[in-house]
XYZ file of C-alpha atoms in Angstrom:
509
model
C -102.995 -80.288 -50.752
C -106.253 -80.375 -52.660
C -109.452 -78.634 -51.704
C -112.372 -80.972 -51.150
C -115.487 -80.505 -53.198
C -117.478 -79.717 -50.072
C -115.173 -76.803 -49.133
C -116.379 -73.214 -49.502
C -113.545 -70.881 -50.547
C -113.643 -67.231 -49.461
C -111.214 -64.521 -50.558
C -110.917 -61.915 -47.801
C -108.999 -58.656 -47.595
C -106.837 -58.256 -44.509
C -104.933 -60.560 -42.185
C -107.937 -61.319 -39.892
C -106.068 -61.038 -36.595
C -107.184 -63.376 -33.790
C -108.564 -60.550 -31.680
C -110.670 -59.376 -34.641
C -112.124 -62.867 -34.995
C -113.188 -62.910 -31.362
C -113.854 -65.899 -29.070
C -117.359 -66.740 -30.307
C -119.682 -66.838 -33.296
C -123.165 -66.610 -31.878
C -123.483 -69.321 -29.241
C -120.560 -71.339 -30.645
C -116.988 -71.172 -29.379
C -114.352 -70.146 -31.955
C -111.010 -71.930 -31.608
C -107.856 -70.841 -33.470
C -104.756 -73.008 -33.926
C -101.564 -71.949 -35.737
C -100.667 -74.660 -38.249
C -97.200 -73.523 -39.274
C -94.683 -70.751 -38.738
C -94.527 -67.879 -41.195
C -92.632 -68.759 -44.361
C -91.542 -66.718 -47.401
C -93.614 -66.871 -50.591
C -93.426 -65.598 -54.169
C -96.415 -64.799 -56.368
C -95.684 -66.280 -59.806
C -97.053 -65.350 -63.205
C -95.750 -64.968 -66.733
C -95.040 -61.531 -68.191
C -98.399 -61.542 -69.983
C -100.258 -62.112 -66.697
C -101.767 -65.331 -68.049
C -102.260 -66.912 -64.613
C -104.120 -63.892 -63.295
C -106.029 -63.638 -66.581
C -107.327 -67.157 -66.032
C -108.672 -66.167 -62.590
C -105.849 -67.999 -60.797
C -103.199 -67.150 -58.202
C -99.954 -69.143 -58.152
C -97.921 -69.143 -54.929
C -94.521 -70.745 -54.397
C -93.514 -71.330 -50.807
C -90.706 -73.609 -49.748
C -91.018 -76.799 -51.737
C -94.669 -76.305 -52.571
C -96.632 -74.697 -55.389
C -100.142 -73.631 -54.392
C -102.735 -72.613 -56.975
C -105.861 -70.739 -55.910
C -108.741 -70.509 -58.359
C -112.449 -69.830 -58.176
C -113.412 -73.460 -57.626
C -110.780 -74.422 -55.057
C -107.141 -74.780 -54.075
C -104.561 -77.322 -55.211
C -100.884 -77.906 -54.550
C -97.912 -79.941 -55.677
C -94.142 -80.103 -55.228
C -92.298 -77.014 -56.454
C -89.000 -78.586 -57.498
C -88.166 -77.969 -61.174
C -85.137 -77.524 -63.464
C -86.461 -74.312 -65.046
C -89.194 -71.699 -64.943
C -91.511 -72.872 -67.729
C -94.716 -74.782 -67.072
C -93.175 -77.738 -68.932
C -90.409 -77.786 -66.295
C -92.903 -78.400 -63.478
C -93.370 -81.919 -62.171
C -96.525 -83.702 -63.248
C -99.316 -82.701 -60.916
C -102.596 -80.824 -60.556
C -101.005 -77.361 -60.601
C -99.144 -77.988 -63.836
C -102.283 -79.436 -65.416
C -104.311 -76.380 -64.407
C -101.886 -73.824 -65.880
C -103.223 -74.246 -69.394
C -103.391 -70.532 -70.186
C -99.632 -70.030 -69.806
C -97.803 -70.128 -73.154
C -95.094 -72.815 -73.351
C -92.793 -70.020 -74.534
C -93.349 -67.911 -71.418
C -91.449 -68.367 -68.147
C -92.972 -67.994 -64.705
C -91.583 -64.931 -62.929
C -91.941 -63.455 -59.461
C -94.519 -60.661 -59.370
C -93.745 -59.985 -55.704
C -92.890 -61.682 -52.424
C -93.881 -61.757 -48.771
C -94.712 -64.190 -45.996
C -97.409 -66.846 -45.770
C -99.005 -68.313 -42.651
C -101.941 -70.598 -41.950
C -104.376 -71.204 -39.084
C -107.120 -73.692 -38.385
C -110.499 -72.448 -37.098
C -113.209 -74.521 -35.538
C -116.670 -73.783 -34.148
C -117.733 -75.998 -31.266
C -120.943 -76.199 -29.276
C -121.285 -76.340 -25.485
C -120.764 -80.108 -25.618
C -117.401 -79.665 -27.329
C -118.705 -81.006 -30.646
C -117.189 -79.444 -33.775
C -119.804 -78.100 -36.197
C -117.579 -76.432 -38.828
C -113.879 -76.063 -39.590
C -111.939 -73.573 -41.673
C -108.341 -73.217 -42.822
C -107.135 -69.615 -43.099
C -104.107 -68.903 -45.307
C -102.817 -65.333 -45.056
C -100.449 -63.699 -47.543
C -98.567 -60.705 -46.108
C -96.750 -58.878 -48.933
C -93.537 -56.909 -48.700
C -93.911 -53.232 -49.542
C -97.064 -51.148 -49.722
C -99.562 -53.894 -50.507
C -102.361 -55.132 -48.275
C -102.577 -58.668 -46.822
C -105.114 -61.134 -48.166
C -106.599 -64.204 -46.504
C -108.016 -67.300 -48.182
C -110.556 -69.193 -46.064
C -111.455 -72.777 -46.947
C -114.618 -73.628 -44.974
C -115.436 -77.279 -44.448
C -119.046 -77.843 -43.516
C -120.017 -80.910 -41.537
C -123.204 -82.847 -42.216
C -126.218 -81.423 -40.454
C -124.592 -78.132 -39.441
C -125.409 -75.825 -42.357
C -126.358 -72.988 -39.993
C -122.928 -73.082 -38.390
C -121.287 -72.973 -41.825
C -123.370 -69.944 -42.835
C -122.647 -68.255 -39.523
C -118.868 -68.675 -39.886
C -118.953 -67.434 -43.465
C -120.818 -64.293 -42.402
C -118.530 -63.786 -39.422
C -115.368 -63.964 -41.573
C -116.758 -61.662 -44.232
C -117.743 -59.116 -41.573
C -114.259 -59.247 -40.036
C -112.504 -58.702 -43.384
C -111.650 -55.333 -44.915
C -113.431 -54.408 -48.158
C -111.691 -54.994 -51.486
C -111.230 -58.704 -52.172
C -114.143 -60.682 -53.508
C -112.410 -62.907 -56.058
C -109.080 -64.539 -56.832
C -108.596 -62.055 -59.693
C -108.687 -59.154 -57.206
C -105.900 -60.529 -55.021
C -102.773 -59.618 -57.028
C -103.577 -55.867 -57.217
C -104.178 -55.807 -53.456
C -100.929 -57.599 -52.680
C -98.753 -55.709 -55.159
C -100.454 -52.474 -56.277
C -97.241 -51.109 -57.795
C -97.041 -53.975 -60.296
C -98.118 -52.728 -63.739
C -99.616 -55.503 -65.898
C -97.982 -55.863 -69.315
C -100.073 -55.419 -72.457
C -98.452 -56.434 -75.755
C -101.261 -54.916 -77.838
C -102.368 -51.744 -76.067
C -105.788 -50.296 -76.836
C -104.965 -46.935 -78.363
C -108.092 -44.733 -78.452
C -108.731 -43.280 -81.910
C -111.716 -40.966 -82.417
C -113.215 -40.246 -85.810
C -112.582 -36.508 -85.527
C -108.904 -36.967 -84.598
C -106.303 -35.949 -87.139
C -104.163 -38.583 -88.847
C -101.095 -36.900 -87.265
C -102.481 -37.228 -83.723
C -103.527 -40.857 -84.273
C -100.086 -41.762 -85.645
C -98.334 -40.077 -82.715
C -100.526 -41.860 -80.155
C -100.005 -45.298 -81.722
C -96.237 -44.839 -81.983
C -96.031 -43.587 -78.381
C -97.919 -46.655 -77.139
C -95.697 -49.132 -78.977
C -92.475 -47.420 -77.951
C -93.622 -48.018 -74.364
C -94.244 -51.694 -75.192
C -90.732 -52.005 -76.627
C -89.142 -50.402 -73.567
C -91.085 -52.591 -71.150
C -89.469 -55.672 -72.727
C -85.870 -54.519 -72.440
C -85.220 -55.788 -68.900
C -86.606 -59.219 -69.801
C -84.353 -59.435 -72.872
C -81.303 -58.556 -70.775
C -82.254 -61.117 -68.089
C -83.034 -63.678 -70.825
C -86.107 -64.981 -69.008
C -87.626 -66.261 -72.262
C -87.484 -65.562 -75.995
C -90.860 -63.784 -76.101
C -89.394 -60.596 -74.630
C -87.238 -60.116 -77.729
C -90.090 -61.165 -80.007
C -92.470 -58.604 -78.499
C -89.762 -55.926 -78.554
C -89.213 -56.442 -82.272
C -92.936 -56.599 -83.067
C -93.504 -53.317 -81.209
C -90.729 -51.582 -83.146
C -91.980 -53.127 -86.393
C -95.386 -51.594 -85.713
C -93.750 -48.232 -85.040
C -91.944 -48.487 -88.357
C -95.155 -49.561 -90.088
C -97.046 -46.500 -88.846
C -94.247 -44.273 -90.148
C -94.306 -45.893 -93.600
C -98.057 -46.585 -93.919
C -99.363 -43.199 -92.779
C -98.382 -41.574 -96.047
C -97.975 -37.809 -95.924
C -98.614 -37.486 -92.198
C -94.987 -36.551 -91.531
C -92.702 -34.484 -93.733
C -90.382 -36.431 -96.044
C -87.314 -35.593 -93.973
C -89.071 -36.469 -90.728
C -90.331 -39.763 -92.191
C -86.845 -40.751 -93.339
C -85.342 -39.887 -89.939
C -88.005 -41.846 -88.045
C -87.635 -44.909 -90.281
C -83.884 -44.845 -89.742
C -84.271 -44.500 -85.975
C -86.642 -47.499 -85.779
C -84.390 -49.617 -88.028
C -81.313 -48.720 -85.963
C -83.081 -49.914 -82.803
C -84.059 -53.235 -84.370
C -80.871 -54.030 -86.267
C -78.720 -55.272 -83.337
C -81.374 -57.865 -82.396
C -81.840 -59.578 -85.775
C -79.349 -62.422 -85.466
C -80.402 -63.261 -81.911
C -84.027 -63.552 -83.037
C -83.011 -65.792 -85.958
C -81.163 -68.100 -83.578
C -84.130 -68.155 -81.181
C -86.396 -69.225 -84.031
C -84.064 -72.079 -84.991
C -83.664 -73.280 -81.415
C -87.416 -73.150 -80.798
C -87.897 -75.282 -83.935
C -85.462 -77.935 -82.690
C -88.093 -80.616 -82.030
C -89.749 -79.945 -85.397
C -86.449 -80.328 -87.219
C -85.699 -83.613 -85.496
C -89.179 -84.859 -86.369
C -88.560 -84.053 -90.052
C -85.581 -86.423 -90.352
C -85.010 -90.099 -89.539
C -82.969 -90.979 -86.474
C -79.977 -91.877 -88.682
C -79.594 -88.169 -89.524
C -80.065 -86.785 -86.007
C -76.342 -86.686 -85.217
C -75.821 -83.890 -87.715
C -78.700 -81.942 -86.197
C -77.172 -82.319 -82.738
C -73.959 -80.780 -84.067
C -75.850 -77.945 -85.757
C -77.927 -77.058 -82.708
C -74.881 -77.156 -80.442
C -73.276 -74.580 -82.745
C -76.480 -72.500 -82.761
C -76.635 -72.563 -78.942
C -73.009 -71.457 -78.679
C -73.588 -68.611 -81.142
C -76.777 -67.607 -79.324
C -74.885 -67.118 -76.067
C -72.562 -64.690 -77.831
C -75.432 -62.957 -79.630
C -77.422 -62.501 -76.424
C -74.409 -61.074 -74.628
C -74.005 -58.490 -77.414
C -77.714 -57.567 -77.440
C -77.819 -57.233 -73.650
C -74.735 -54.988 -73.712
C -76.357 -52.827 -76.390
C -79.605 -52.481 -74.418
C -77.657 -51.491 -71.303
C -75.631 -48.895 -73.170
C -76.017 -45.148 -72.764
C -76.275 -44.810 -76.553
C -79.321 -47.088 -76.716
C -80.997 -45.382 -73.782
C -80.386 -41.987 -75.381
C -81.777 -43.134 -78.744
C -84.944 -44.519 -77.134
C -85.373 -41.547 -74.807
C -84.942 -39.049 -77.641
C -87.458 -40.887 -79.821
C -90.025 -41.005 -77.017
C -89.436 -37.334 -76.209
C -90.050 -36.421 -79.847
C -93.577 -37.836 -79.699
C -94.249 -36.375 -76.254
C -93.556 -32.831 -77.492
C -96.770 -30.921 -78.350
C -95.768 -29.686 -81.838
C -93.503 -32.447 -83.015
C -92.739 -34.463 -85.106
C -92.834 -32.294 -88.235
C -96.170 -32.502 -90.071
C -96.645 -33.488 -93.702
C -99.428 -32.569 -96.162
C -101.857 -35.208 -94.817
C -101.247 -34.469 -91.127
C -104.554 -32.691 -90.514
C -106.663 -35.100 -92.568
C -109.609 -36.386 -90.519
C -108.531 -39.843 -89.407
C -111.713 -41.777 -90.272
C -111.646 -40.829 -93.957
C -107.878 -41.219 -93.993
C -108.153 -44.732 -92.511
C -110.730 -45.799 -95.089
C -108.528 -44.632 -97.935
C -105.420 -46.400 -96.606
C -107.173 -49.698 -95.864
C -109.095 -49.779 -99.143
C -105.986 -49.052 -101.200
C -103.957 -51.716 -99.368
C -106.769 -54.268 -99.621
C -107.065 -53.750 -103.387
C -103.304 -54.204 -103.786
C -103.334 -57.433 -101.756
C -106.127 -58.854 -103.911
C -104.477 -57.846 -107.167
C -101.190 -59.560 -106.327
C -102.776 -62.611 -104.695
C -104.934 -63.324 -107.740
C -101.773 -63.682 -109.807
C -100.224 -66.351 -107.539
C -99.796 -69.720 -109.279
C -97.580 -72.738 -108.810
C -94.973 -70.980 -111.001
C -95.025 -67.558 -109.323
C -91.529 -66.520 -108.113
C -90.983 -66.672 -104.360
C -90.234 -62.948 -104.326
C -93.807 -62.161 -105.375
C -95.204 -64.441 -102.651
C -92.972 -62.682 -100.117
C -94.276 -59.309 -101.329
C -97.827 -60.543 -100.731
C -96.895 -61.578 -97.181
C -95.602 -58.086 -96.400
C -98.688 -56.460 -97.926
C -100.997 -58.679 -95.857
C -99.071 -57.833 -92.692
C -99.387 -54.113 -93.415
C -103.102 -54.457 -94.185
C -103.651 -56.232 -90.885
C -101.664 -53.601 -88.992
C -103.794 -50.849 -90.533
C -107.016 -52.635 -89.628
C -105.824 -53.170 -86.049
C -104.565 -49.594 -85.652
C -107.868 -48.154 -86.846
C -110.165 -50.806 -85.341
C -111.698 -48.343 -82.795
C -113.151 -46.356 -85.714
C -115.268 -49.222 -87.060
C -117.814 -51.679 -85.602
C -115.966 -54.589 -83.957
C -118.529 -57.120 -85.164
C -117.815 -56.013 -88.750
C -114.012 -55.888 -88.566
C -113.444 -59.172 -86.720
C -114.885 -61.430 -89.477
C -112.538 -59.719 -91.959
C -109.458 -60.204 -89.807
C -110.044 -63.945 -89.394
C -109.546 -64.971 -93.069
C -106.754 -62.393 -93.402
C -104.938 -63.973 -90.446
C -105.361 -67.457 -91.954
C -103.814 -66.215 -95.200
C -101.031 -64.520 -93.240
C -100.278 -67.726 -91.345
C -99.835 -69.645 -94.611
C -97.692 -66.897 -96.089
C -95.629 -66.824 -92.899
C -94.915 -70.549 -93.067
C -94.062 -70.290 -96.765
C -91.613 -67.492 -95.956
C -90.136 -69.414 -93.007
C -89.490 -72.492 -95.156
C -87.886 -70.344 -97.850
C -85.732 -68.275 -95.490
C -84.633 -71.345 -93.536
C -83.396 -73.070 -96.704
C -81.249 -70.070 -97.595
C -80.013 -69.697 -94.022
C -79.060 -73.371 -93.770
C -77.108 -73.174 -97.044
C -75.340 -70.051 -95.798
C -74.600 -71.800 -92.497
C -73.001 -74.735 -94.319
C -70.775 -72.431 -96.338
C -69.772 -70.132 -93.490
C -69.387 -72.364 -90.416
C -65.939 -73.128 -89.110
C -64.829 -76.698 -89.923
C -65.193 -79.111 -87.008
C -63.474 -82.166 -88.507
C -63.811 -84.015 -91.799
C -66.093 -86.768 -90.483
C -68.304 -84.420 -88.465
C -68.538 -81.939 -91.340
C -69.795 -84.753 -93.574
C -72.395 -85.819 -91.010
C -73.486 -82.185 -90.662
C -73.740 -81.720 -94.429
C -75.853 -84.856 -94.858
C -78.333 -83.779 -92.192
C -78.606 -80.203 -93.425
C -78.984 -81.344 -97.031
C -81.842 -83.651 -96.046
C -83.426 -80.895 -93.965
C -83.306 -78.454 -96.879
C -85.022 -81.039 -99.094
C -87.854 -81.506 -96.565
C -88.264 -77.738 -96.161
C -88.460 -77.361 -99.940
C -91.292 -79.893 -100.143
C -93.153 -78.194 -97.299
C -92.759 -74.851 -99.032
C -94.399 -76.246 -102.175
C -97.286 -77.631 -100.109
C -97.730 -74.280 -98.367
C -97.992 -72.482 -101.712
C -101.100 -74.547 -102.491
C -102.564 -73.662 -99.082
C -101.926 -69.975 -99.776
C -104.050 -70.154 -102.898
C -106.808 -71.939 -100.947
C -106.699 -69.418 -98.071
C -106.833 -66.506 -100.473
C -109.930 -67.981 -102.102
C -111.656 -67.711 -98.696
C -110.364 -64.190 -98.151
C -111.486 -63.209 -101.653
C -115.019 -64.512 -101.240
C -117.933 -62.372 -102.423
C -119.048 -61.853 -98.827
C -115.654 -60.574 -97.658
C -115.291 -58.337 -100.738
C -118.714 -56.823 -100.090
C -117.909 -56.147 -96.419
C -114.579 -54.501 -97.261
C -116.345 -52.300 -99.802
C -119.090 -51.326 -97.339
C -116.705 -50.492 -94.490
C -113.835 -48.899 -96.327
C -115.042 -47.721 -99.724
C -118.758 -47.074 -99.603
C -119.407 -47.422 -103.319
C -118.863 -49.875 -106.142
C -115.237 -50.343 -107.082
């Protein structure tokens, strides 16, 4: 099914029952024909709501995928081996789902029944002047039905087209005027996921209150990913879970003096304990996601060893996921998370430190300026001979600087902060790749030493492939070091230095 360019698409609240439509529109007779029996449907989107965010609505019914968007409707066969966009058959729907990350699976937001009817307006001579196809989605639960009307005007009958449009809009309930408004009407209980929540921070807040609010928000983000990790829908659930807890830990360590020393130590330990069981699973996810890149790095003659390695990674991942899922289901994990959330929900906890009541705007400036100066000092010392450990330290410092700037972004003009984050992110990306190449070399060497033998011939094939892969990663790491120095030069430009000083220092350094 594809909408024709001459169709007019209306989004209407309600089911538009036949008796509500009536027998006539003005002097024209209104005919209604059922096109198909009711059938079940699922509304699909990824966990980030990318389909809805693009102003689209993706429906799966029977063997068909139907995509509604502002400029029309399209459809294709629904058969697929998996739930990622890449698993869909080639077709218009797949091509239109460009906003969905290849790492995100399509999930059911809700379900219901779908039905369709054909309308036609005819004159007293029986001549059809306009047609319309009505598709009604009736959700399960407390949601309201929604009807899509595709009006097909016929040449010379513009008045009839306008009349039918007005008639349908008058018959509909208020509330749906765009594709983007449909999902909340159908499934009002569905809470959209936000990986980076906007945490309000006012200049007259205390540093203690700001820290508590940010930590509370990211603990919620972590918890909202737990079911997806257990179900193993896609690897981004675990990634977002770990990032959220990393940000919690960063607030605890970066907001110096906001909490007492004992409270800070206890909070750091609690965050680390929550992350620790997931580390190996995330490492394996990273390797498996890089599979195509690894194969591209080596000639076909060395691919057999990679096949062996990735088969072993996949087997270990199944065990690692089973252990992580069991941990997340456990009463001990639920108690640890619940206790941590309750601590920040209590009015007078956690225990304050000497900087707790510091006005947050001045406090933010001090933290960001100090971290920025440290980043610049270390980065200016990076050369081709600098030890990897110092480059890794710079990566961590840049990450913490970016976190601080994002946490406190509401306190400063967006049009001033955004141009500073862009070169910082570019530098971070280079540092991240450098770190990945370094860590992967060590991990591959450790894998070779620790893996269980699989046979003399296969072990040799495996060793040859891994040895070649380590050599390629080493060369890429050297190339990335040069890019780090180039990216820092952009971040350390006179313009960026002046803007940092203006925003976060206010006087000559």
